[in-house]
Amino acid sequence: MISVLVVDAQPLQRFGFRMLLESTPDTEIVGEAENGAEAVRRITELRPDVVLMDIRMPGVDGIEATRRIVAAGGRSRILVLTTFDVERYAFAALRAGASGFLLKDIRPEELLAGIRAVAAGDAVIAPALTRRLLDAFADRLDDDFCGPVREDPRLNFLTDREREVLVAIGHGLTNGEIAQRFTLSESTVKTHVGRVLAKIGARDRIQAVILAYELRLTRPGLAPQLARPSF
C-alpha cells in the first residue's frame, strides 16, 4: 500500500485526488495540506511514501516546501503536479529534490503510474516537458559547456564502468538502452545504476542527470530526453 499526502490549495482538487486514490487498491491518502508550510509539518507526523505537491500556494509554495522536506532527510518522495506548463517550474522543482513533475491534465491512470514509479524510486517527467526542460537547464548553468569535466570527489568513488553508466544516464538512456550500448544484461545495468546513485548521493535518475550536466559529463544536444515516464 502506497501512502500519499495530498498538498493543494484547492479543496475541490484535493477531493478529486482523494476520490481517485481511495478507489485504487494499492494507494491510500494519509492526510491533506493546503499549503507548503502545513505540508512540511505533516510530513514528520505522517511519513507518507509519496507527496503530491502543488506549486502555486499561498505562503510557502510547493518548490520551497519540497526543498525543506528533502533537506530534512525523510524518506518521502515528492511528485509535483501543476496546471502550469512552464519549464522554469519543473526545473526549480527538480533542483529542489522532487522525484517527478506532471501536469494536472494527465489521465487518472497516468497519475497512478507516476505515483507508483516515484514510490518505487524511479523518476517521472511529463513527456511534453522533457526537451524544453533540458534546454532550460542548459540556459541556467553558469559556465559554458566547452570547458573540461569538472572535478568532483563523488566521481572518484565510481569505477570506470559506473562512470560510463552515469554518462549514459545523463544522456537520458533507459536501462535497456544502456544494456544494449555496453552489451550487458538489464539486471547488471540495474545493479550499476543503483551503485551509481548511492555513490553520488542522488535520490533518483533525475538528480543524476542534473549532476552529469553540472559536471559537464554530458552537454546539450547529446541527450534526447531527460527522463522517460514509466507509463
Backbone as numpy.savetxt, mean C-alpha at the origin, in Angstrom:
# Nx Ny Nz CAx CAy CAz Cx Cy Cz
-11.33 -14.66 9.90 -12.17 -13.47 9.90 -11.29 -12.22 9.90
-11.52 -11.33 8.96 -10.75 -10.10 8.85 -11.51 -8.99 9.58
-10.89 -8.42 10.60 -11.53 -7.34 11.35 -11.21 -6.00 10.69
-12.22 -5.13 10.58 -12.09 -3.88 9.84 -12.59 -2.71 10.68
-11.82 -1.64 10.69 -12.25 -0.36 11.24 -12.56 0.56 10.08
-13.76 1.12 10.04 -14.18 2.01 8.97 -14.03 3.45 9.43
-13.27 4.24 8.68 -13.03 5.64 9.02 -13.54 6.50 7.86
-14.62 7.23 8.09 -15.20 8.06 7.03 -16.05 9.14 7.68
-15.97 10.34 7.12 -16.71 11.47 7.69 -18.20 11.37 7.43
-18.62 10.59 6.44 -20.02 10.52 6.05 -20.71 9.31 6.70
-21.73 9.55 7.55 -22.45 8.43 8.19 -23.04 7.45 7.18
-23.57 7.96 6.08 -24.18 7.08 5.08 -23.12 6.19 4.43
-21.94 6.73 4.21 -20.86 5.94 3.64 -20.45 4.83 4.60
-20.34 5.17 5.88 -19.98 4.15 6.87 -21.05 3.06 6.94
-22.31 3.47 6.83 -23.40 2.50 6.85 -23.30 1.55 5.66
-22.98 2.09 4.49 -22.83 1.24 3.31 -21.72 0.22 3.46
-20.57 0.66 3.99 -19.47 -0.26 4.23 -19.88 -1.35 5.23
-20.60 -0.93 6.27 -21.03 -1.90 7.28 -21.95 -2.95 6.66
-22.91 -2.52 5.85 -23.82 -3.46 5.22 -23.07 -4.48 4.37
-22.09 -4.00 3.62 -21.32 -4.89 2.75 -20.49 -5.87 3.57
-19.76 -5.36 4.54 -18.82 -6.21 5.28 -19.53 -7.18 6.21
-20.67 -6.77 6.76 -21.40 -7.68 7.64 -22.12 -8.78 6.87
-22.30 -8.59 5.57 -22.94 -9.62 4.75 -21.92 -10.56 4.10
-20.63 -10.34 4.42 -19.56 -11.15 3.84 -19.00 -12.08 4.93
-18.90 -13.38 4.65 -18.54 -14.34 5.71 -17.18 -14.12 6.36
-16.21 -13.60 5.63 -14.85 -13.53 6.18 -14.44 -12.13 6.64
-15.40 -11.20 6.76 -15.08 -9.86 7.24 -16.05 -9.44 8.34
-15.57 -8.60 9.23 -16.42 -8.04 10.28 -15.96 -6.63 10.61
-16.90 -5.74 10.88 -16.57 -4.39 11.32 -16.47 -4.40 12.84
-15.33 -3.96 13.35 -15.14 -3.92 14.80 -15.34 -2.51 15.34
-15.48 -1.53 14.45 -15.69 -0.17 14.92 -15.74 0.81 13.78
-16.13 2.05 14.11 -16.20 3.14 13.14 -15.55 4.38 13.74
-15.12 5.28 12.87 -14.60 6.58 13.30 -14.96 7.59 12.23
-15.25 8.82 12.64 -15.67 9.84 11.69 -14.58 10.82 11.33
-13.39 10.67 11.94 -12.26 11.52 11.57 -10.96 10.82 11.95
-9.85 11.40 11.50 -8.57 10.76 11.71 -8.15 10.66 13.17
-8.43 11.69 13.95 -8.04 11.68 15.36 -8.74 10.54 16.10
-10.03 10.37 15.82 -10.77 9.28 16.45 -10.23 7.93 15.99
-9.85 7.84 14.73 -9.29 6.58 14.21 -8.02 6.21 14.94
-7.14 7.17 15.15 -5.87 6.90 15.84 -6.14 6.39 17.25
-7.12 6.97 17.93 -7.44 6.52 19.29 -8.01 5.11 19.29
-8.87 4.80 18.33 -9.56 3.52 18.33 -8.68 2.36 17.88
-7.62 2.67 17.14 -6.71 1.62 16.69 -6.14 0.86 17.87
-5.70 1.59 18.90 -5.09 0.95 20.08 -6.09 0.05 20.79
-7.34 0.48 20.83 -8.37 -0.28 21.52 -8.81 -1.51 20.73
-8.99 -1.34 19.43 -9.62 -2.38 18.62 -8.63 -3.29 17.89
-7.46 -2.78 17.55 -6.44 -3.54 16.83 -7.00 -4.27 15.61
-7.62 -3.55 14.69 -8.20 -4.21 13.50 -7.12 -4.70 12.55
-7.48 -5.68 11.74 -6.55 -6.14 10.70 -6.39 -5.09 9.62
-7.50 -4.46 9.23 -7.51 -3.49 8.13 -8.28 -2.25 8.55
-7.78 -1.09 8.15 -8.48 0.17 8.35 -8.88 0.71 6.98
-10.19 0.90 6.76 -10.65 1.58 5.56 -10.63 3.07 5.87
-9.75 3.81 5.23 -9.47 5.18 5.61 -9.88 6.17 4.51
-10.80 7.07 4.86 -11.12 8.18 3.97 -9.99 9.21 4.06
-9.88 10.09 3.07 -8.82 11.10 3.09 -9.32 12.43 3.62
-10.35 12.96 3.02 -10.80 14.30 3.37 -11.79 14.25 4.52
-11.30 14.58 5.71 -12.11 14.58 6.91 -11.75 15.81 7.73
-12.66 16.30 8.56 -12.35 17.46 9.39 -11.29 17.15 10.44
-10.51 18.16 10.78 -9.46 17.95 11.77 -8.31 17.16 11.18
-7.99 16.03 11.76 -6.91 15.16 11.27 -7.41 14.40 10.05
-6.79 14.64 8.90 -7.25 13.95 7.68 -6.70 12.53 7.62
-7.09 11.81 6.58 -6.71 10.42 6.48 -5.23 10.19 6.29
-4.56 11.09 5.61 -3.13 10.92 5.37 -2.35 11.09 6.67
-2.68 12.11 7.45 -2.00 12.31 8.73 -2.33 11.19 9.69
-3.58 10.73 9.69 -3.95 9.60 10.55 -3.16 8.35 10.17
-3.02 8.12 8.87 -2.22 6.98 8.41 -0.79 7.09 8.90
-0.22 8.26 8.79 1.15 8.48 9.23 1.31 8.16 10.72
0.36 8.61 11.53 0.45 8.38 12.97 0.26 6.91 13.32
-0.66 6.26 12.63 -0.92 4.84 12.91 0.29 3.99 12.55
0.88 4.25 11.39 2.05 3.48 10.97 3.23 3.76 11.90
3.41 5.01 12.30 4.52 5.37 13.18 4.41 4.69 14.54
3.18 4.39 14.96 2.98 3.73 16.25 3.39 2.27 16.23
3.57 1.72 15.04 4.10 0.36 14.91 3.10 -0.76 15.12
1.82 -0.47 15.02 0.83 -1.52 15.18 0.75 -2.43 13.97
-0.07 -3.46 14.09 -0.16 -4.45 13.00 -1.23 -4.10 11.98
-2.08 -3.12 12.27 -3.17 -2.77 11.36 -2.63 -2.24 10.04
-3.24 -2.69 8.95 -2.84 -2.24 7.63 -3.93 -1.32 7.07
-3.53 -0.32 6.33 -4.45 0.74 5.95 -4.72 0.72 4.46
-6.01 0.70 4.12 -6.47 0.78 2.74 -7.22 2.09 2.59
-6.65 3.01 1.83 -7.24 4.33 1.66 -8.29 4.29 0.56
-9.44 4.88 0.85 -10.54 4.98 -0.13 -10.93 6.44 -0.28
-11.10 6.88 -1.50 -11.49 8.27 -1.72 -12.31 8.41 -2.99
-13.10 9.45 -3.04 -13.85 9.75 -4.26 -13.03 10.61 -5.20
-11.85 11.04 -4.75 -11.05 11.98 -5.52 -9.94 11.24 -6.26
-10.05 11.21 -7.56 -9.07 10.55 -8.42 -7.91 11.52 -8.67
-7.14 11.76 -7.62 -6.03 12.71 -7.71 -4.76 12.01 -7.25
-3.76 11.99 -8.12 -2.58 11.22 -7.80 -1.80 11.75 -6.61
-1.93 13.05 -6.31 -1.17 13.56 -5.17 -1.68 12.96 -3.86
-2.98 12.65 -3.79 -3.50 11.99 -2.60 -2.93 10.58 -2.48
-2.89 9.86 -3.59 -2.36 8.50 -3.57 -0.89 8.51 -3.17
-0.13 9.41 -3.76 1.29 9.50 -3.44 1.49 9.75 -1.96
0.78 10.73 -1.41 0.94 11.09 0.00 0.52 9.95 0.91
-0.57 9.26 0.55 -1.05 8.16 1.37 -0.05 7.01 1.41
0.52 6.68 0.27 1.48 5.58 0.21 2.77 5.94 0.92
3.21 7.18 0.78 4.40 7.61 1.51 4.16 7.60 3.02
2.92 7.83 3.41 2.59 7.81 4.84 2.55 6.39 5.40
2.49 5.39 4.51 2.52 4.01 4.95 1.30 3.19 4.64
0.36 3.74 3.86 -0.82 2.96 3.47 -0.41 1.78 2.60
-1.17 0.70 2.70 -0.89 -0.50 1.90 -1.72 -0.56 0.63
-2.58 0.42 0.42 -3.38 0.44 -0.80 -4.14 1.73 -0.94
-4.59 1.99 -2.17 -5.32 3.21 -2.48 -6.33 2.86 -3.56
-7.62 2.96 -3.22 -8.67 2.64 -4.16 -9.69 3.77 -4.21
-10.41 3.85 -5.30 -11.45 4.84 -5.44 -12.79 4.25 -4.99
-13.67 5.10 -4.46 -14.93 4.62 -3.90 -15.93 4.15 -4.94
-15.65 4.39 -6.21 -16.59 3.94 -7.24 -16.30 2.52 -7.72
-15.41 1.80 -7.04 -15.15 0.42 -7.42 -16.34 -0.47 -7.04
-16.40 -1.65 -7.64 -17.48 -2.58 -7.35 -17.26 -3.22 -5.98
-18.32 -3.65 -5.32 -18.18 -4.27 -3.99 -17.19 -5.42 -3.95
-17.21 -6.26 -4.98 -16.29 -7.40 -4.98 -14.83 -6.95 -5.10
-14.61 -5.82 -5.75 -13.25 -5.30 -5.85 -12.78 -4.76 -4.51
-13.67 -4.11 -3.79 -13.30 -3.62 -2.46 -12.98 -4.79 -1.54
-13.80 -5.82 -1.56 -13.55 -6.99 -0.72 -12.23 -7.66 -1.08
-11.94 -7.75 -2.37 -10.67 -8.33 -2.80 -9.50 -7.48 -2.31
-9.67 -6.16 -2.35 -8.62 -5.28 -1.85 -8.40 -5.44 -0.36
-9.47 -5.56 0.40 -9.35 -5.78 1.84 -8.62 -7.07 2.13
-8.99 -8.13 1.42 -8.34 -9.43 1.65 -6.86 -9.37 1.28
-6.55 -8.69 0.19 -5.16 -8.60 -0.24 -4.32 -7.84 0.78
-4.83 -6.72 1.26 -4.10 -5.92 2.24 -3.94 -6.69 3.54
-4.99 -7.40 3.97 -4.91 -8.19 5.20 -3.87 -9.29 5.09
-3.67 -9.81 3.87 -2.69 -10.88 3.64 -1.27 -10.36 3.47
-1.10 -9.03 3.50 0.24 -8.47 3.37 0.58 -7.98 1.99
-0.37 -8.05 1.06 -0.13 -7.54 -0.29 -0.48 -6.06 -0.34
-0.34 -5.47 -1.50 -0.65 -4.06 -1.68 -1.47 -3.89 -2.95
-2.38 -2.93 -2.93 -3.24 -2.70 -4.08 -3.34 -1.22 -4.39
-3.45 -0.91 -5.68 -3.66 0.46 -6.12 -4.68 0.43 -7.25
-5.57 1.41 -7.26 -6.54 1.50 -8.34 -5.82 1.49 -9.68
-6.22 0.60 -10.61 -5.52 0.49 -11.89 -5.38 1.82 -12.63
-6.39 2.68 -12.54 -6.34 3.96 -13.27 -5.25 4.89 -12.75
-4.75 4.60 -11.55 -3.79 5.51 -10.94 -2.33 5.07 -11.08
-2.10 3.83 -11.48 -0.75 3.30 -11.39 0.26 4.09 -12.23
-0.06 4.34 -13.49 0.89 5.04 -14.36 1.09 6.48 -13.91
-0.02 7.15 -13.57 0.08 8.54 -13.16 0.79 8.67 -11.82
0.64 7.65 -10.97 1.31 7.68 -9.68 2.82 7.60 -9.85
3.26 6.76 -10.77 4.69 6.70 -11.06 5.20 8.05 -11.53
4.46 8.69 -12.43 4.88 9.99 -12.93 4.93 11.02 -11.81
3.91 11.00 -10.95 3.87 11.95 -9.83 5.04 11.70 -8.89
5.34 10.42 -8.65 6.45 10.10 -7.77 7.76 10.60 -8.34
7.97 10.41 -9.62 9.20 10.87 -10.26 9.34 12.39 -10.15
8.24 13.10 -10.31 8.28 14.56 -10.26 8.64 15.09 -8.89
8.37 14.30 -7.83 8.55 14.79 -6.49 9.92 14.47 -5.90
10.71 13.68 -6.57 12.04 13.39 -6.04 12.96 14.59 -6.20
13.84 14.78 -5.22 14.68 15.97 -5.20 15.73 15.97 -6.30
16.39 14.85 -6.47 17.50 14.77 -7.40 17.07 14.18 -8.73
17.89 14.41 -9.77 17.55 13.79 -11.05 17.88 12.30 -10.99
17.43 11.59 -12.00 17.61 10.15 -12.01 18.87 9.72 -12.76
19.68 10.69 -13.13 20.86 10.36 -13.92 22.06 10.03 -13.04
21.96 10.29 -11.75 23.08 10.05 -10.85 23.23 8.59 -10.52
24.28 8.26 -9.77 24.52 6.87 -9.38 23.53 6.40 -8.33
23.48 5.09 -8.13 22.65 4.53 -7.08 23.09 5.09 -5.73
22.13 5.49 -4.93 22.45 6.03 -3.62 22.87 4.92 -2.67
23.86 5.20 -1.85 24.28 4.24 -0.84 23.25 4.22 0.28
22.92 3.03 0.72 21.98 2.89 1.82 22.36 1.61 2.57
22.49 1.69 3.91 22.93 0.50 4.66 22.01 -0.69 4.51
20.74 -0.45 4.19 19.81 -1.57 4.04 20.19 -2.46 2.87
20.80 -1.88 1.85 21.19 -2.68 0.69 22.32 -3.65 1.03
23.12 -3.33 2.04 24.25 -4.19 2.40 23.80 -5.54 2.93
22.57 -5.62 3.40 22.07 -6.88 3.95 21.50 -7.80 2.87
21.38 -7.30 1.66 20.79 -8.10 0.58 21.85 -8.91 -0.13
21.51 -10.14 -0.48 22.37 -10.91 -1.37 22.24 -10.36 -2.78
23.10 -10.80 -3.68 23.02 -10.33 -5.07 21.65 -10.65 -5.66
21.15 -11.86 -5.41 19.85 -12.24 -5.94 18.74 -11.39 -5.34
18.81 -11.15 -4.05 17.78 -10.34 -3.39 17.78 -8.91 -3.92
18.96 -8.40 -4.23 19.02 -7.06 -4.81 18.38 -7.05 -6.19
18.62 -8.09 -6.98 17.96 -8.20 -8.28 16.45 -8.26 -8.13
15.99 -8.97 -7.13 14.55 -9.07 -6.89 13.98 -7.72 -6.48
14.72 -6.97 -5.66 14.26 -5.63 -5.27 14.13 -4.73 -6.50
15.08 -4.80 -7.39 15.00 -4.00 -8.61 13.79 -4.43 -9.44
13.55 -5.73 -9.51 12.39 -6.22 -10.27 11.09 -5.76 -9.64
11.03 -5.78 -8.32 9.85 -5.26 -7.62 9.66 -3.79 -7.97
10.77 -3.05 -7.99 10.72 -1.64 -8.34 10.21 -1.41 -9.75
10.43 -2.37 -10.63 9.93 -2.28 -12.00 8.45 -2.64 -12.09
7.86 -3.06 -10.97 6.44 -3.39 -10.98 6.14 -4.82 -11.40
7.13 -5.70 -11.42 6.91 -7.07 -11.86 6.20 -7.90 -10.79
5.34 -8.79 -11.22 4.69 -9.73 -10.31 5.67 -10.85 -9.98
5.30 -11.69 -9.00 6.15 -12.83 -8.67 6.34 -13.75 -9.87
5.27 -13.95 -10.63 5.38 -14.81 -11.81 6.33 -14.24 -12.84
6.28 -12.94 -13.05 7.18 -12.30 -14.01 8.63 -12.33 -13.54
8.82 -12.17 -12.23 10.17 -12.26 -11.68 10.71 -13.67 -11.84
9.85 -14.66 -11.58 10.26 -16.05 -11.74 10.68 -16.34 -13.18
9.93 -15.81 -14.13 10.25 -16.02 -15.54 11.56 -15.33 -15.91
11.76 -14.13 -15.40 12.97 -13.37 -15.73 14.22 -14.07 -15.23
14.18 -14.62 -14.03 15.37 -15.21 -13.43 15.38 -16.74 -13.45
14.40 -17.33 -14.14 14.28 -18.79 -14.24 14.24 -19.42 -12.85
13.29 -18.97 -12.05 13.09 -19.48 -10.71 11.66 -19.94 -10.56
11.39 -20.74 -9.56 10.01 -21.10 -9.26 9.34 -19.94 -8.52
8.02 -19.87 -8.63 7.31 -18.78 -7.94 7.45 -18.89 -6.43
7.53 -20.11 -5.91 7.70 -20.28 -4.47 9.05 -19.72 -4.02
10.08 -19.93 -4.85 11.40 -19.37 -4.52 11.37 -17.85 -4.56
10.70 -17.31 -5.57 10.57 -15.86 -5.67 9.83 -15.31 -4.46
8.76 -15.98 -4.05 8.01 -15.53 -2.89 8.89 -15.48 -1.65
9.76 -16.48 -1.51 10.69 -16.49 -0.38 11.65 -15.32 -0.47
12.19 -15.07 -1.67 13.11 -13.95 -1.85 12.42 -12.62 -1.54
11.20 -12.46 -2.02 10.47 -11.21 -1.79 10.27 -10.99 -0.29
9.88 -12.04 0.42 9.69 -11.92 1.86 10.95 -11.51 2.58
12.08 -12.08 2.15 13.35 -11.72 2.78 13.76 -10.29 2.46
13.51 -9.87 1.22 13.83 -8.50 0.82 13.03 -7.51 1.65
11.74 -7.73 1.76 10.90 -6.81 2.53 11.35 -6.75 3.98
11.69 -7.89 4.55 12.13 -7.92 5.94 13.44 -7.17 6.12
14.37 -7.36 5.20 15.70 -6.76 5.35 15.69 -5.25 5.15
14.81 -4.77 4.27 14.78 -3.31 4.03 13.74 -2.62 4.91
13.02 -3.39 5.72 12.04 -2.81 6.62 10.80 -2.28 5.92
10.42 -2.90 4.80 9.24 -2.47 4.05 8.02 -3.26 4.49
6.90 -2.57 4.67 5.66 -3.24 5.07 5.08 -4.08 3.93
5.31 -3.66 2.69 4.73 -4.34 1.55 5.49 -3.94 0.29
5.03 -4.43 -0.85 5.72 -4.19 -2.11 5.72 -2.72 -2.49
4.66 -2.00 -2.15 4.60 -0.59 -2.51 5.75 0.17 -1.85
5.98 -0.10 -0.57 7.07 0.58 0.12 8.42 0.19 -0.49
8.53 -1.05 -0.97 9.76 -1.47 -1.63 9.95 -0.72 -2.95
8.87 -0.48 -3.69 8.95 0.28 -4.93 9.43 1.71 -4.64
8.86 2.32 -3.62 9.25 3.68 -3.27 10.73 3.74 -2.93
11.21 2.77 -2.15 12.64 2.74 -1.81 13.49 2.58 -3.05
13.07 1.69 -3.96 13.84 1.48 -5.18 13.97 2.76 -5.99
12.92 3.56 -6.02 12.99 4.84 -6.72 13.86 5.84 -5.98
13.71 5.90 -4.68 14.49 6.86 -3.89 15.99 6.58 -4.00
16.36 5.32 -4.10 17.78 4.96 -4.17 18.27 4.87 -5.61
17.40 5.20 -6.58 17.73 5.17 -8.01 18.04 3.76 -8.52
17.48 2.76 -7.86 17.64 1.40 -8.38 16.79 1.20 -9.62
15.75 1.99 -9.76 14.95 2.01 -10.97 14.60 3.45 -11.27
14.17 3.70 -12.50 13.96 5.07 -12.96 12.69 5.17 -13.78
12.12 6.35 -13.92 10.89 6.49 -14.71 11.06 5.94 -16.12
10.01 5.30 -16.60 10.04 4.75 -17.94 10.44 3.30 -17.98
10.98 2.79 -16.85 11.40 1.39 -16.82 10.32 0.48 -16.28
9.39 1.03 -15.51 8.37 0.20 -14.87 7.01 0.44 -15.49
6.37 -0.60 -16.00 5.06 -0.44 -16.59 3.97 -0.15 -15.57
4.15 -0.62 -14.32 3.15 -0.40 -13.28 3.84 -0.29 -11.94
3.21 0.45 -11.03 3.72 0.52 -9.67 3.36 -0.73 -8.90
2.14 -1.13 -8.98 1.69 -2.34 -8.31 0.41 -2.80 -8.99
0.21 -4.07 -9.00 -0.96 -4.61 -9.69 -1.97 -5.10 -8.67
-3.20 -4.67 -8.78 -4.19 -5.10 -7.82 -4.44 -6.60 -7.89
-4.87 -7.15 -6.77 -5.05 -8.59 -6.69 -6.37 -9.05 -7.26
-7.23 -8.14 -7.72 -8.51 -8.56 -8.26 -8.54 -8.31 -9.76
